[in-house]
Short mmCIF file of C-alpha atoms in Angstrom, two decimals:
data_model
loop_
_atom_site.label_atom_id
_atom_site.label_comp_id
_atom_site.label_asym_id
_atom_site.label_seq_id
_atom_site.Cartn_x
_atom_site.Cartn_y
_atom_site.Cartn_z
CA MET A 1 14.99 -82.38 55.11
CA ILE A 2 12.31 -82.51 57.83
CA ILE A 3 9.76 -79.72 58.18
CA ILE A 4 7.75 -79.21 61.37
CA GLU A 5 5.00 -76.76 60.50
CA ASN A 6 2.07 -74.94 62.09
CA GLY A 7 3.27 -75.47 65.67
CA LEU A 8 3.66 -73.08 68.60
CA VAL A 9 7.44 -73.16 68.98
CA LEU A 10 9.22 -72.44 72.29
CA CYS A 11 12.16 -70.51 70.84
CA GLY A 12 15.51 -69.63 72.42
CA GLU A 13 16.71 -70.03 75.99
CA ASN A 14 13.71 -68.15 77.39
CA MET A 15 11.25 -70.42 75.55
CA ASN A 16 9.43 -67.56 73.83
CA ALA A 17 6.26 -68.93 72.19
CA LEU A 18 6.17 -68.21 68.45
CA LYS A 19 3.91 -69.59 65.73
CA ALA A 20 6.55 -70.85 63.31
CA ASN A 21 7.85 -73.60 61.05
CA ILE A 22 11.13 -75.43 61.58
CA ALA A 23 13.44 -76.87 58.92
CA ILE A 24 15.78 -79.69 60.02
CA GLU A 25 18.60 -81.15 57.97
CA ASP A 26 21.21 -83.68 59.11
CA ASN A 27 19.79 -83.31 62.64
CA GLU A 28 20.49 -79.57 62.69
CA ILE A 29 17.89 -76.82 62.98
CA ILE A 30 18.69 -74.84 59.85
CA GLU A 31 15.79 -72.38 59.90
CA ILE A 32 12.94 -71.19 62.11
CA SER A 33 10.52 -69.08 60.11
CA ARG A 34 6.92 -67.98 59.71
CA ASN A 35 7.35 -68.77 56.02
CA LYS A 36 6.21 -72.06 54.52
CA PHE A 37 8.77 -74.57 53.23
CA ASN A 38 8.00 -76.33 49.97
CA LYS A 39 10.44 -79.25 50.25
CA GLY A 40 11.04 -81.96 52.82
CA LYS A 41 9.16 -84.53 54.87
CA LYS A 42 6.45 -82.59 56.68
CA ILE A 43 5.06 -83.06 60.18
CA ASP A 44 1.91 -81.08 60.90
CA ALA A 45 2.13 -79.65 64.43
CA SER A 46 -1.23 -77.85 64.32
CA GLY A 47 -2.66 -77.55 67.81
CA CYS A 48 0.69 -78.56 69.29
CA ILE A 49 3.63 -77.05 71.14
CA VAL A 50 7.11 -77.70 69.76
CA ALA A 51 9.48 -77.71 72.74
CA PRO A 52 13.06 -78.70 73.52
CA ALA A 53 13.25 -82.33 74.56
CA PHE A 54 14.08 -83.02 78.19
CA ILE A 55 17.46 -83.91 79.67
CA ASN A 56 17.31 -86.18 82.72
CA SER A 57 20.50 -85.10 84.49
CA HIS A 58 20.65 -87.85 87.09
CA VAL A 59 19.38 -91.39 86.90
CA HIS A 60 20.47 -94.85 88.06
CA MET A 61 19.45 -97.06 85.15
CA GLY A 62 20.45 -100.35 86.77
CA ASP A 63 17.64 -99.93 89.31
CA SER A 64 15.15 -100.63 86.55
CA ILE A 65 15.01 -104.27 87.67
CA ALA A 66 14.00 -103.41 91.24
CA ARG A 67 11.03 -101.08 90.84
CA ASP A 68 9.30 -100.18 94.12
CA VAL A 69 11.35 -102.65 96.13
CA GLY A 70 12.30 -101.59 99.67
CA ASP A 71 9.69 -98.90 100.24
CA GLY A 72 9.76 -97.80 103.87
CA LYS A 73 13.36 -98.81 104.51
CA SER A 74 16.05 -96.22 105.29
CA ILE A 75 18.13 -94.66 102.55
CA ASP A 76 21.23 -96.55 103.73
CA GLU A 77 19.36 -99.86 103.69
CA ILE A 78 18.17 -99.24 100.13
CA VAL A 79 21.06 -97.64 98.24
CA LYS A 80 24.24 -97.32 100.32
CA PRO A 81 27.09 -99.27 98.65
CA PRO A 82 28.24 -101.94 98.80
CA ASN A 83 25.54 -103.68 100.87
CA GLY A 84 22.38 -101.74 100.01
CA LEU A 85 19.29 -103.63 98.89
CA LYS A 86 19.70 -102.45 95.31
CA HIS A 87 23.32 -103.66 95.17
CA LYS A 88 22.24 -107.07 96.42
CA ILE A 89 19.55 -107.27 93.73
CA LEU A 90 21.98 -106.17 91.02
CA SER A 91 24.56 -108.76 92.08
CA GLU A 92 21.94 -111.53 91.98
CA SER A 93 20.40 -110.55 88.63
CA SER A 94 21.46 -111.86 85.25
CA PRO A 95 23.03 -109.44 82.76
CA SER A 96 20.20 -110.08 80.30
CA LYS A 97 17.60 -109.10 82.91
CA ILE A 98 19.49 -105.90 83.76
CA VAL A 99 19.77 -104.99 80.06
CA MET A 100 16.07 -105.63 79.46
CA GLY A 101 15.11 -103.42 82.40
CA MET A 102 17.34 -100.55 81.26
CA LYS A 103 16.05 -100.77 77.68
CA GLN A 104 12.48 -100.49 78.98
CA SER A 105 13.41 -97.40 81.01
CA MET A 106 15.01 -95.79 77.96
CA ASN A 107 11.81 -96.31 75.99
CA ASP A 108 9.80 -94.94 78.93
CA MET A 109 11.95 -91.80 78.83
CA LEU A 110 11.45 -91.35 75.10
CA ALA A 111 7.69 -91.76 75.50
CA SER A 112 7.66 -89.01 78.16
CA GLY A 113 9.77 -86.52 76.20
CA THR A 114 13.32 -87.24 77.39
CA THR A 115 15.94 -87.71 74.67
CA THR A 116 19.08 -87.45 76.84
CA PHE A 117 19.89 -88.99 80.20
CA VAL A 118 22.91 -88.96 82.52
CA ASP A 119 23.45 -92.33 84.17
CA PHE A 120 25.46 -92.99 87.32
CA ARG A 121 26.72 -96.37 86.16
CA GLU A 122 27.39 -99.00 88.78
CA GLY A 123 29.16 -102.24 87.95
CA GLY A 124 32.53 -101.01 86.73
CA PHE A 125 33.56 -102.08 83.22
CA GLU A 126 30.78 -104.66 82.95
CA GLY A 127 28.20 -102.03 83.90
CA ILE A 128 29.33 -99.79 81.05
CA HIS A 129 29.14 -102.72 78.64
CA LEU A 130 25.59 -103.50 79.78
CA ILE A 131 24.25 -100.00 79.22
CA ASP A 132 25.89 -99.85 75.80
CA GLU A 133 24.08 -103.07 74.95
CA ALA A 134 20.77 -101.78 76.35
CA ALA A 135 20.98 -98.56 74.32
CA ARG A 136 21.59 -100.36 71.04
CA ASN A 137 18.89 -99.37 68.51
CA VAL A 138 17.19 -97.02 70.98
CA PRO A 139 17.16 -93.43 69.60
CA ILE A 140 18.24 -91.78 72.84
CA ARG A 141 21.42 -89.97 73.89
CA LYS A 142 23.21 -91.34 76.93
CA ILE A 143 25.88 -89.73 79.07
CA VAL A 144 27.50 -92.46 81.14
CA LEU A 145 29.41 -91.69 84.35
CA GLY A 146 31.23 -94.82 85.49
CA ARG A 147 32.70 -95.94 88.77
CA HIS A 148 34.60 -98.92 90.10
CA GLU A 149 34.29 -100.84 93.37
CA SER A 150 38.03 -100.45 94.00
CA PHE A 151 37.42 -96.73 94.60
CA HIS A 152 35.76 -97.67 97.92
CA ASP A 153 38.59 -99.92 99.12
CA PRO A 154 40.95 -97.98 101.43
CA ASP A 155 43.70 -100.50 100.67
CA THR A 156 43.69 -99.79 96.93
CA LYS A 157 46.90 -98.06 95.89
CA LYS A 158 46.72 -94.65 94.24
CA ALA A 159 48.53 -95.98 91.20
CA ASP A 160 45.80 -98.57 90.76
CA ILE A 161 43.06 -95.95 91.20
CA LYS A 162 44.75 -93.82 88.56
CA LYS A 163 45.04 -96.72 86.14
CA THR A 164 41.45 -97.88 86.68
CA THR A 165 40.08 -94.35 86.23
CA LYS A 166 41.94 -93.84 82.97
CA THR A 167 40.76 -97.20 81.66
CA LEU A 168 37.15 -96.48 82.64
CA LEU A 169 37.26 -93.13 80.86
CA GLU A 170 38.16 -94.85 77.62
CA SER A 171 34.61 -96.17 77.44
CA CYS A 172 32.45 -93.64 79.29
CA ASP A 173 31.86 -89.89 79.57
CA GLY A 174 33.11 -89.34 83.09
CA ILE A 175 33.06 -90.58 86.67
CA GLY A 176 30.01 -90.52 88.97
CA LEU A 177 30.82 -91.28 92.61
CA SER A 178 28.48 -92.44 95.35
CA GLY A 179 29.57 -90.01 98.06
CA PHE A 180 32.14 -89.01 100.67
CA GLY A 181 30.88 -91.66 103.05
CA GLU A 182 32.46 -94.28 100.79
CA ILE A 183 35.50 -92.49 99.38
CA GLY A 184 38.23 -90.22 100.72
CA ASP A 185 39.26 -86.73 99.64
CA GLU A 186 42.65 -87.80 98.30
CA ILE A 187 41.01 -90.30 95.98
CA THR A 188 38.30 -87.90 94.82
CA SER A 189 40.89 -85.24 94.02
CA LEU A 190 42.94 -87.76 92.07
CA ILE A 191 39.88 -88.86 90.06
CA THR A 192 38.68 -85.34 89.27
CA LYS A 193 42.18 -84.32 88.19
CA ILE A 194 42.25 -87.18 85.67
CA CYS A 195 38.76 -86.28 84.44
CA LYS A 196 39.76 -82.64 83.95
CA LYS A 197 42.89 -83.61 82.05
CA GLN A 198 40.85 -85.79 79.69
CA GLY A 199 37.96 -83.34 79.31
CA LYS A 200 35.55 -85.72 81.05
CA ILE A 201 32.82 -85.06 83.64
CA SER A 202 33.22 -85.64 87.37
CA ALA A 203 30.19 -85.84 89.65
CA ILE A 204 29.37 -86.90 93.20
CA HIS A 205 26.37 -87.16 95.54
CA VAL A 206 26.62 -84.57 98.34
CA ALA A 207 24.60 -83.25 101.28
CA GLU A 208 21.62 -85.47 100.56
CA TYR A 209 20.60 -85.31 104.21
CA LYS A 210 21.72 -83.58 107.41
CA GLU A 211 23.47 -86.55 109.00
CA LEU A 212 25.94 -86.76 106.11
CA GLN A 213 26.87 -83.11 106.58
CA LYS A 214 27.25 -83.56 110.33
CA ASP A 215 29.48 -86.62 109.88
CA SER A 216 31.59 -84.80 107.30
CA VAL A 217 32.20 -81.80 109.56
CA GLU A 218 33.06 -84.02 112.52
CA LEU A 219 35.49 -86.08 110.41
CA THR A 220 37.18 -83.36 108.35
CA GLY A 221 36.06 -79.97 109.63
CA LYS A 222 34.40 -79.35 106.26
CA SER A 223 30.94 -79.86 104.82
CA GLU A 224 30.50 -82.32 101.97
CA VAL A 225 29.89 -79.37 99.66
CA GLN A 226 33.18 -77.71 100.58
CA ARG A 227 35.03 -81.00 100.11
CA ALA A 228 33.44 -81.47 96.68
CA ILE A 229 34.44 -77.96 95.62
CA ASP A 230 37.96 -78.46 96.98
CA SER A 231 38.16 -81.67 94.96
CA ASP A 232 37.07 -79.72 91.84
CA PHE A 233 33.98 -81.71 90.86
CA ASP A 234 31.90 -80.45 87.94
CA VAL A 235 28.48 -81.64 89.09
CA LEU A 236 27.00 -82.16 92.56
CA ILE A 237 23.94 -84.34 93.06
CA HIS A 238 21.12 -83.57 95.55
CA LEU A 239 22.38 -80.79 97.90
CA THR A 240 19.18 -81.16 99.90
CA ALA A 241 20.88 -80.09 103.15
CA PRO A 242 23.33 -77.19 102.66
CA ILE A 243 24.91 -75.74 105.80
CA GLY A 244 26.99 -72.69 106.69
CA ASN A 245 28.43 -70.97 103.63
CA ASP A 246 27.86 -73.89 101.24
CA LEU A 247 25.78 -71.85 98.81
CA LYS A 248 28.26 -68.97 98.80
CA LEU A 249 31.08 -71.40 98.04
CA LEU A 250 29.02 -72.89 95.23
CA SER A 251 28.21 -69.49 93.75
CA ASP A 252 31.94 -68.77 93.54
CA SER A 253 32.61 -72.10 91.80
CA ASN A 254 31.76 -73.55 88.41
CA CYS A 255 29.78 -76.46 89.85
CA SER A 256 26.28 -77.30 88.67
CA VAL A 257 23.78 -78.90 91.04
CA VAL A 258 21.29 -81.60 90.08
CA CYS A 259 18.18 -81.57 92.26
CA CYS A 260 16.04 -84.71 92.55
CA PRO A 261 12.98 -83.61 94.55
CA ARG A 262 10.79 -86.70 94.05
CA SER A 263 13.63 -88.93 95.20
CA ASN A 264 14.28 -86.78 98.26
CA GLY A 265 10.57 -86.93 99.07
CA THR A 266 10.39 -90.69 98.64
CA LEU A 267 13.36 -91.21 100.96
CA SER A 268 12.10 -88.65 103.52
CA VAL A 269 15.33 -86.66 103.45
CA GLY A 270 13.94 -83.18 102.71
CA ILE A 271 13.16 -80.67 99.99
CA PRO A 272 15.96 -79.27 97.81
CA PRO A 273 16.45 -75.50 98.28
CA ILE A 274 15.94 -74.72 94.60
CA MET A 275 15.10 -71.02 94.93
CA ASP A 276 18.07 -70.40 97.24
CA LEU A 277 20.34 -72.11 94.71
CA LEU A 278 18.99 -69.96 91.89
CA LYS A 279 19.26 -66.77 93.97
CA HIS A 280 22.96 -67.58 94.37
CA LYS A 281 23.27 -67.80 90.55
CA ILE A 282 24.02 -71.54 90.73
CA ASN A 283 23.24 -73.56 87.62
CA VAL A 284 20.48 -75.96 88.70
CA LEU A 285 19.47 -79.10 86.81
CA LEU A 286 16.78 -81.71 87.37
CA GLY A 287 17.00 -85.50 87.60
CA THR A 288 14.71 -88.37 88.51
CA ASP A 289 17.36 -90.42 90.40
CA ASN A 290 16.82 -94.12 91.17
CA ILE A 291 14.35 -95.91 88.93
CA MET A 292 14.01 -98.26 91.89
CA PHE A 293 11.61 -95.76 93.48
CA ASN A 294 10.87 -93.20 90.75
CA SER A 295 9.76 -93.43 87.15
CA PRO A 296 12.27 -91.63 84.86
CA ASN A 297 9.50 -89.26 83.79
CA MET A 298 10.66 -85.64 83.65
CA LEU A 299 7.09 -84.36 83.31
CA ARG A 300 6.37 -85.69 86.78
CA GLU A 301 9.68 -84.32 88.07
CA MET A 302 9.03 -80.82 86.72
CA GLU A 303 5.50 -80.63 88.13
CA TYR A 304 6.60 -81.89 91.54
CA ALA A 305 9.59 -79.53 91.58
CA LEU A 306 7.45 -76.51 90.67
CA LYS A 307 4.75 -77.13 93.25
CA ILE A 308 6.86 -78.39 96.14
CA THR A 309 9.14 -75.37 95.73
CA ARG A 310 6.20 -72.93 95.80
CA GLY A 311 4.85 -74.68 98.88
CA TYR A 312 8.22 -74.80 100.63
CA TYR A 313 9.01 -71.10 100.06
CA ARG A 314 5.39 -69.90 100.15
CA GLU A 315 5.98 -67.69 97.14
CA TYR A 316 5.74 -67.72 93.36
CA PHE A 317 8.25 -69.81 91.48
CA SER A 318 8.37 -69.45 87.71
CA PRO A 319 7.60 -72.46 85.49
CA LEU A 320 10.26 -71.13 83.10
CA GLU A 321 12.96 -71.81 85.71
CA VAL A 322 11.79 -75.41 86.14
CA PHE A 323 11.66 -75.90 82.38
CA LYS A 324 15.21 -74.58 82.01
CA MET A 325 16.39 -77.00 84.69
CA ALA A 326 15.17 -79.82 82.46
CA THR A 327 16.57 -78.41 79.21
CA ILE A 328 19.03 -75.57 78.59
CA ASN A 329 20.71 -75.59 82.03
CA ALA A 330 21.59 -79.25 81.59
CA ALA A 331 22.73 -78.78 77.99
CA LYS A 332 25.23 -76.14 79.14
CA THR A 333 26.58 -78.34 81.92
CA PHE A 334 27.14 -81.36 79.69
CA ASN A 335 28.33 -79.36 76.65
CA LEU A 336 25.41 -80.44 74.47
CA ASN A 337 24.32 -78.52 71.40
CA THR A 338 20.72 -78.97 72.52
CA GLY A 339 18.37 -77.71 75.23
CA SER A 340 16.76 -74.93 73.21
CA ILE A 341 15.24 -74.46 69.78
CA VAL A 342 17.71 -72.19 68.01
CA GLU A 343 19.06 -72.20 64.46
CA GLY A 344 22.35 -74.11 64.36
CA LYS A 345 21.50 -76.36 67.31
CA ASP A 346 20.83 -80.09 67.17
CA ALA A 347 17.19 -80.93 66.62
CA ASP A 348 16.27 -82.48 69.97
CA MET A 349 12.62 -81.62 70.45
CA ILE A 350 9.16 -82.90 71.21
CA ILE A 351 5.79 -82.14 69.65
CA VAL A 352 3.13 -81.98 72.35
CA LYS A 353 -0.61 -81.39 72.26
CA LYS A 354 -1.45 -77.88 73.50
CA ILE A 355 -3.90 -78.27 76.37
CA SER A 356 -3.96 -74.82 78.02
CA ASN A 357 -3.19 -71.23 77.04
CA ASP A 358 0.10 -71.16 78.94
CA PRO A 359 2.52 -73.30 76.87
CA LEU A 360 4.93 -74.06 79.72
CA LEU A 361 2.23 -74.93 82.23
CA SER A 362 0.40 -76.89 79.56
CA ILE A 363 3.44 -79.15 79.40
CA ILE A 364 4.39 -79.17 83.09
CA ASN A 365 0.92 -79.45 84.63
CA ARG A 366 -1.21 -81.26 82.09
CA THR A 367 0.75 -83.28 79.55
CA GLU A 368 0.32 -87.06 79.68
CA LEU A 369 2.21 -89.60 77.60
CA LYS A 370 -0.61 -89.72 75.05
CA ASP A 371 -0.21 -85.98 74.45
CA ILE A 372 3.40 -86.28 73.23
CA LYS A 373 2.97 -86.91 69.52
CA TYR A 374 6.60 -87.07 68.36
CA SER A 375 10.13 -86.90 69.71
CA VAL A 376 13.10 -85.94 67.54
CA THR A 377 16.70 -86.77 68.45
CA ASN A 378 19.88 -87.42 66.48
CA GLY A 379 17.93 -87.14 63.23
CA ASN A 380 15.44 -89.81 64.36
CA ILE A 381 11.71 -89.10 64.46
CA LYS A 382 9.86 -91.29 66.94
CA TYR A 383 6.09 -91.35 66.72
CA ASN A 384 4.46 -91.97 70.08
CA LYS A 385 1.90 -94.71 69.56
CA ILE A 386 0.31 -94.41 73.00
#
């Protein structure tokens, strides 16, 4: 049994701050109490906040080998498959170098409070093998969404797409597609149908910038958002440029949206309409996107998201909403028994030095890596030596 005592615990989905002790057994939170526990391995959290660990809902781990390459180039030049700069670098890099880069990024995430990440996995079957190898002996939870280059080939037969998708899903958690610029509606619908049947996740990049939406309407008469909903995707990435009744359509669907504001800023494509999404009762998550041009640090993502949203809308935006985007909202989308500190949930949490009187803002605004004392995930306690 593990006992975390004397900490200020952010309890429940609304992160209510409570001075309490937590008992953990077999990676499950078995009790949250003001009472002292006599047994177990004890961690003294005096002067600290005990918070749910972060979930990075969208990241491209393979980019870890190309950090800060291509700055100033267009988004298509950098990341558009199959000829983007990052794809060229990946194709020219050795598997061992790719694995080493991904392992470093996983450790970077752990050091900054993230214990779960969702990777859009390029490289087909080999790509899945590489991330499995990189994650070996790293106490972090990965959700891997695979893809295959044949999905982008208009000459690939549907039977082959179906077979490849089913085979991919044997070794990953779902399918993560680049976007409608590279794949047609018939193929996306086929893939999502297979994912649904197998209880796996389907996700796609949509409406990252205005030109994509314009091209989609001219080609099909529909926005990328409408096409994604018609194809029955579970998760949409970016949605920086909604048009028409996109948000209404989303509010009537079961789709979650992952916003990546630092990425959108880096690529000069806009600011995600986070408050509009929330006003439409859409489940909004947060991701750091390509490690090529962003660190996978959710502390930085939360602070940027909070402040850029306040500036964009010129009104107050609650830090609780940003914190939920990085925790409980994501846990619900990916069916994780984490995201909040509640009895019966898995013990995914961080112990962070309390720097200001507002626990949420203390974490979002002021926490540095050195202030995260411990992370707990899957029954593993990781002491941050920074």
